[in-house]
Short mmCIF file of C-alpha atoms in Angstrom, two decimals:
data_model
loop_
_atom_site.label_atom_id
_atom_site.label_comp_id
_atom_site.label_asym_id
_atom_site.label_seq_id
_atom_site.Cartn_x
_atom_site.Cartn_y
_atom_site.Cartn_z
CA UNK A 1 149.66 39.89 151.31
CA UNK A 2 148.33 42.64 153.38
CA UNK A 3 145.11 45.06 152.46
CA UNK A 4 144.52 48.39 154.10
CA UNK A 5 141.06 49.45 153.44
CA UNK A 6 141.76 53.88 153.16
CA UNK A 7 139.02 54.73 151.47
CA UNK A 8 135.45 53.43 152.58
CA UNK A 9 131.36 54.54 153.32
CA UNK A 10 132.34 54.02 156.78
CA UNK A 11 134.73 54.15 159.56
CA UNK A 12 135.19 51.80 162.39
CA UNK A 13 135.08 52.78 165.83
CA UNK A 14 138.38 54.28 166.97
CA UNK A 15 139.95 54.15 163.47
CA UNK A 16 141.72 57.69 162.69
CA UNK A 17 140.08 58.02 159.55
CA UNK A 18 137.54 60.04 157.64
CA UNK A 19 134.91 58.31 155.13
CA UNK A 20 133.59 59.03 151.89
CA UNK A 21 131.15 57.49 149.61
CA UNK A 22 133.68 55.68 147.44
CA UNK A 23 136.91 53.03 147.44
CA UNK A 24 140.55 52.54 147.73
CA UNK A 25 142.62 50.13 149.76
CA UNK A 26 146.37 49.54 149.48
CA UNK A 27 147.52 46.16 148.88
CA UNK A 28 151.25 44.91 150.03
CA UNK A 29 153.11 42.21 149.32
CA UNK A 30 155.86 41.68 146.91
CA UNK A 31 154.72 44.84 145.24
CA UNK A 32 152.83 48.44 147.37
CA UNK A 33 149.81 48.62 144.94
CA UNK A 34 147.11 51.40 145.32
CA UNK A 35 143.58 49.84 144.40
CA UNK A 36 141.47 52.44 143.52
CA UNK A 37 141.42 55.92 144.69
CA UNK A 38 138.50 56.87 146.02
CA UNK A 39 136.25 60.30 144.75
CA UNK A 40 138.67 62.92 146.37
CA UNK A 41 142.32 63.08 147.91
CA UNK A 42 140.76 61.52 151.10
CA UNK A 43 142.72 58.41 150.90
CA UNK A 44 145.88 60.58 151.03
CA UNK A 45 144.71 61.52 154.54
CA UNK A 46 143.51 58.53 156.07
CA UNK A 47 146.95 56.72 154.96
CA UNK A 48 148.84 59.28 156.74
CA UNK A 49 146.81 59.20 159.79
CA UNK A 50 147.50 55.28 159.73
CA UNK A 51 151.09 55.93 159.49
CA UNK A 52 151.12 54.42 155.53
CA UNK A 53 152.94 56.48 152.67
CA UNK A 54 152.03 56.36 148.86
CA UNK A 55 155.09 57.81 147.79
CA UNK A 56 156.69 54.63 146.67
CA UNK A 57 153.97 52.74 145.51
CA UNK A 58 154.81 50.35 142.70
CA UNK A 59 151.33 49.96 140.70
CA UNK A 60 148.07 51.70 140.87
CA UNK A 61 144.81 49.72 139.59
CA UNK A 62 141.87 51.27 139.06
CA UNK A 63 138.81 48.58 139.20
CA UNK A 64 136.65 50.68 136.57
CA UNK A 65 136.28 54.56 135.70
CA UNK A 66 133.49 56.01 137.76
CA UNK A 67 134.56 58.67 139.41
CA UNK A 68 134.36 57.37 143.21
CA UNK A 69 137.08 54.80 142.09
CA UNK A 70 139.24 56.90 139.74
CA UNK A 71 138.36 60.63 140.83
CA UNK A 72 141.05 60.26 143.30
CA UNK A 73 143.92 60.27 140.57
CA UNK A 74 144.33 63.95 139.98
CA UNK A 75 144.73 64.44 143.85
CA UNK A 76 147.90 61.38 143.70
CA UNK A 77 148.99 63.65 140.42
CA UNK A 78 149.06 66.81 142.46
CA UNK A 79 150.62 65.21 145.33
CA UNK A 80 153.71 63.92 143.27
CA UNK A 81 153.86 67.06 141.65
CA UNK A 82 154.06 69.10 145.28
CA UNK A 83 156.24 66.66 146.54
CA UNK A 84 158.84 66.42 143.81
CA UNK A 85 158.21 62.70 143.24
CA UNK A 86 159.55 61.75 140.05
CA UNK A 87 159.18 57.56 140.03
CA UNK A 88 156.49 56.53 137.80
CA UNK A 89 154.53 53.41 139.08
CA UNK A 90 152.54 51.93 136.74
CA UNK A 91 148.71 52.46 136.14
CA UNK A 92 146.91 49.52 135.18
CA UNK A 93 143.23 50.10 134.26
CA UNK A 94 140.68 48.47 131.26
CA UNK A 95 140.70 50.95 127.81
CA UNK A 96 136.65 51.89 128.73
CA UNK A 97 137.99 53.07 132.40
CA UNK A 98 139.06 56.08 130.76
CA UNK A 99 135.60 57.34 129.11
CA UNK A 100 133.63 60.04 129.55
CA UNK A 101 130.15 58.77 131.52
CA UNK A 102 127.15 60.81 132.49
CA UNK A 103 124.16 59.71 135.11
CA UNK A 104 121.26 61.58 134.02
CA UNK A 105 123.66 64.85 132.68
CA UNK A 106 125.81 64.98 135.36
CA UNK A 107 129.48 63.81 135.07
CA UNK A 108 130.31 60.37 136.47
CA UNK A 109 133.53 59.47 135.04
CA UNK A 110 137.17 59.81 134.23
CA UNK A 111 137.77 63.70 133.97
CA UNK A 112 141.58 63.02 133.21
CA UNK A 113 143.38 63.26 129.60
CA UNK A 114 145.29 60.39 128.80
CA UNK A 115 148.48 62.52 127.61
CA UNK A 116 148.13 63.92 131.53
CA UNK A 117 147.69 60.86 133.37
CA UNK A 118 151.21 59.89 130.79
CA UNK A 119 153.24 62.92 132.74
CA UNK A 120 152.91 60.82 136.41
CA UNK A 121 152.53 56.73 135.28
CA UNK A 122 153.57 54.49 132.82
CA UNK A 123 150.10 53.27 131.59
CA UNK A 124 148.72 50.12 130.92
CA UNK A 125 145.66 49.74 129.34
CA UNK A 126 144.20 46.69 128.58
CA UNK A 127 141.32 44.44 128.50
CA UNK A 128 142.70 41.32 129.50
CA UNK A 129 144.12 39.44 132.43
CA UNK A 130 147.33 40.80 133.83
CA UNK A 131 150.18 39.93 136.40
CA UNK A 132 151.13 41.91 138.84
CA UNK A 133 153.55 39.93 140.30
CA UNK A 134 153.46 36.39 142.24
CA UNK A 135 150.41 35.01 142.48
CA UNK A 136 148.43 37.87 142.11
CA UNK A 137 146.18 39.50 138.83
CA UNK A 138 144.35 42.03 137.78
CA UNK A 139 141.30 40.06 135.88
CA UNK A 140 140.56 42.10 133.04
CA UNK A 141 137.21 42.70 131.55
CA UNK A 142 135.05 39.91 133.00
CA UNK A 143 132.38 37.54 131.39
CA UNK A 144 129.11 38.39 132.11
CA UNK A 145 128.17 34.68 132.79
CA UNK A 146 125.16 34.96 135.53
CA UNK A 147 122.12 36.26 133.49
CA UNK A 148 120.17 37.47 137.17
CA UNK A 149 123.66 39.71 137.50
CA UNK A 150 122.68 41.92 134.52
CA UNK A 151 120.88 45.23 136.03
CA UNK A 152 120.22 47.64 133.15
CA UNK A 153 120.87 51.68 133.98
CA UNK A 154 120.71 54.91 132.63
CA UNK A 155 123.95 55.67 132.63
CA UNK A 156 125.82 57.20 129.50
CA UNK A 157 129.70 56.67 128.44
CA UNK A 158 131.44 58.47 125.11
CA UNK A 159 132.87 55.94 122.72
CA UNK A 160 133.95 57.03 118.98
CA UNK A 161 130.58 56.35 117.87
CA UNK A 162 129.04 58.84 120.31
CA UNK A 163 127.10 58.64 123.53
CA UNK A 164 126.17 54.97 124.09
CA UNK A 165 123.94 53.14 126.77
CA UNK A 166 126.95 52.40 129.63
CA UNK A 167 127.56 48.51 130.54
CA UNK A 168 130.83 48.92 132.55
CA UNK A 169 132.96 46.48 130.76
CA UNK A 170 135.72 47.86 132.36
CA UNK A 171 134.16 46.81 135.93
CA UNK A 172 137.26 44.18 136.99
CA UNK A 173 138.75 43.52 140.52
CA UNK A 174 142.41 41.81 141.40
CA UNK A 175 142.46 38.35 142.60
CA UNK A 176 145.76 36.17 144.79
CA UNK A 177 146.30 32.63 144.78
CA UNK A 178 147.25 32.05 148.13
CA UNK A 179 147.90 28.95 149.70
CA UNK A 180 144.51 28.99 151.56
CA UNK A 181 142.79 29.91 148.29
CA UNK A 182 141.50 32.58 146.31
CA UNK A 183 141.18 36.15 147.75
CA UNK A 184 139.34 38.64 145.55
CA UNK A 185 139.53 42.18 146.18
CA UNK A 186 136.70 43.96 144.18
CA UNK A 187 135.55 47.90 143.80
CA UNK A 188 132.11 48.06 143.09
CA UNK A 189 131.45 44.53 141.13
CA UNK A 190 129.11 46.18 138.44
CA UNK A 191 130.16 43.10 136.34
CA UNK A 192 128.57 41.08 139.92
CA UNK A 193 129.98 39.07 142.34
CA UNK A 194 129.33 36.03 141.37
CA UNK A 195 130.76 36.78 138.01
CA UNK A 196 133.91 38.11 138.99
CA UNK A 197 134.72 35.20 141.21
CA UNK A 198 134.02 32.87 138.36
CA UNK A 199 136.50 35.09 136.63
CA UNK A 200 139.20 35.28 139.50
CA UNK A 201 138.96 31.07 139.47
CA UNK A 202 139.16 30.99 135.97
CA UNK A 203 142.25 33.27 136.11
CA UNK A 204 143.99 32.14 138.38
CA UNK A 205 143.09 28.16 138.37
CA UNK A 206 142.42 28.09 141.54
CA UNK A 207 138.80 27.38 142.64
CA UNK A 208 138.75 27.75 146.62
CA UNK A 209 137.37 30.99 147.74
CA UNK A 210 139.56 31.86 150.64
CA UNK A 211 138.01 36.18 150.78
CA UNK A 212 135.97 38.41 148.85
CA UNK A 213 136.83 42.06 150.09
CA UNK A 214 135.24 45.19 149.07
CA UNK A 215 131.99 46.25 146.84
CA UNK A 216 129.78 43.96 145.90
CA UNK A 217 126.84 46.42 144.30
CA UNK A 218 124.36 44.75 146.31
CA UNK A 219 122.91 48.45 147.39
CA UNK A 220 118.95 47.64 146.72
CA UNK A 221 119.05 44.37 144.59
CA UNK A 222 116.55 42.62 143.44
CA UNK A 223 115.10 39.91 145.54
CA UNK A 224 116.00 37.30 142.90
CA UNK A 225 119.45 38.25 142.04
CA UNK A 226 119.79 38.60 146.35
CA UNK A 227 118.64 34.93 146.12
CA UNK A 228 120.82 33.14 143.40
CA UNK A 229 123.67 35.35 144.71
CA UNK A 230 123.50 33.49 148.08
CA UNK A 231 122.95 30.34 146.29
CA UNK A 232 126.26 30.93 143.78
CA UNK A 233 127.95 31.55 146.92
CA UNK A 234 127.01 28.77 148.63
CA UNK A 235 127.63 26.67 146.01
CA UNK A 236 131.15 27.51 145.40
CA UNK A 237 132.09 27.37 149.25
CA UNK A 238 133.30 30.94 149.35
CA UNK A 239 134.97 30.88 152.72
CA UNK A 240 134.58 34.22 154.17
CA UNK A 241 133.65 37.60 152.77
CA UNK A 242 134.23 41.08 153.62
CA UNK A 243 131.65 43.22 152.09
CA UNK A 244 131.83 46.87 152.42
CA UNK A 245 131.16 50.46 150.11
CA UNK A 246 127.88 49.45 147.61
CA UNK A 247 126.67 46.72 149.43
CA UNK A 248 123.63 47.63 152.23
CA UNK A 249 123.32 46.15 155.71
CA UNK A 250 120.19 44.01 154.50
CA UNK A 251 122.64 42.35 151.57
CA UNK A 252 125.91 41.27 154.39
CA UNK A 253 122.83 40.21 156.72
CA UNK A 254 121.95 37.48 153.95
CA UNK A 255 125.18 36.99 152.97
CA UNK A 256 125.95 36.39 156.62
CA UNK A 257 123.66 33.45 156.17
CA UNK A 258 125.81 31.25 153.85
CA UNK A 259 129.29 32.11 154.64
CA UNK A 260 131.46 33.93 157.51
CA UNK A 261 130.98 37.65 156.90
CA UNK A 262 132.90 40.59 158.60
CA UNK A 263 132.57 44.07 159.00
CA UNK A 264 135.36 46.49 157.68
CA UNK A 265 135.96 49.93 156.66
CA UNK A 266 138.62 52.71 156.55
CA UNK A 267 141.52 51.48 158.47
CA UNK A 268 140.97 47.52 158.40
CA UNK A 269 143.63 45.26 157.73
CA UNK A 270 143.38 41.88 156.28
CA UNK A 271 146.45 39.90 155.94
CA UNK A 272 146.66 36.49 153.83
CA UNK A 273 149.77 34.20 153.81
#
């Protein structure tokens, strides 16, 4: 399985890319997958300047519905529609990745109807654990199981019973059982780290951490959860780790303490056997 990060705060030296403050990274293997597509059509660009097309990918997952993750859809809409493309890959996402959200009155979330995202992908929309071909799964809404993970926010989403205090239950990530172990691939980890690779082991029955790649909302934590987060990683073994878009230099520093940690951005490849 190969990632390309597209979509990424920063840009590695001598990378042909542009960055934004958001997420997306292609994943290959037996199936092109899009994970995540960043705030704007950015992640168009960058792929093309790496030489990459998105015109045949199979899947897109979207890790949870703020709008740095999912904002990018309408610009993959508008670029099937301008190109002619008529294959509908599927679009995988959790029922809560669709809502309405607000930060303080300004609009955070999904701006996309369901009935138009149905025009370009076959959607599925669902809660739970789900394969996406050999080996690899999209975890579904994840157990909040680490108490010092739980950050409270202002945040707002739209449910049927009217504006409600937003807890991102849709926050999920993709995990592959490879034959070194586990690699997680997360987009911001609202649900936490340390959470979703209890749920990625759980999932996939596999409890080696070979890789955790991508945002690990460890921006300006607290120094307790920065603690027990180095401890729960620790503690499981996870074998390297590849932090990049919410997490701050201060967080990979400590994380650099208990486990091999690499820098990546737009442009990196990883590649897992």
């Amino acid at each position: 399985m190969k990632i390309t990060i597209l979509t990424d705060n920063e840009v590695p030296i001598g990378q042909p890319c542009q960055g934004e403050p958001a997420f997306s990274a292609l994943v290959e293997g037996e199936r092109k997958i899009l994970f995540d597509a960043g705030q704007s059509g950015l992640f168009l660009r960058n792929a093309q300047h790496l030489g990459l097309t998105l015109e045949d990918v199979d899947t897109v997952v979207i890790s949870h519905g703020h709008d740095d993750h999912i904002g990018g859809l309408y610009y993959l809409m508008e670029h099937f529609k301008l190109r002619g493309i008529t294959r509908r890959p599927t679009l995988v996402l959790h029922p809560w990745a669709l809502a309405h959200r607000v930060l303080d009155g300004a609009a955070t979330g999904n701006v996309l109807t369901r009935a138009a995202l149905e025009t370009y992908f076959d959607l599925v929309v669902t809660d739970q654990p789900y394969s996406l071909g050999k080996d690899l799964y999209f975890l579904g809404e994840i157990p909040r199981l680490c108490p010092f993970e739980y950050a409270p926010n202002r945040a707002m989403v739209l449910r049927e019973e009217g504006w409600v205090q937003d807890t991102l239950p849709d926050d999920t990530a993709l995990a592959y059982r490879s034959p070194e172990g586990v690699v997680v691939l997360t987009g911001c980890a609202h649900a936490g780290v340390c959470n979703t690779i209890q749920q990625a082991q759980a999932v996939t029955g596999e409890e080696h951490i070979r890789d955790v790649v991508g945002g690990f909302h460890l921006l300006r934590p607290a120094a307790e959860r920065m603690e027990k987060t180095l401890d729960f990683v620790q503690s499981v073994g996870v074998e390297e780790m590849h932090p990049c878009h919410c997490t701050s230099f201060p967080a990979k520093a400590a994380l650099s303490g208990v486990c091999q940690v690499s820098a990546v951005g737009c442009g990196s490849v990883l590649e897992y056997h």
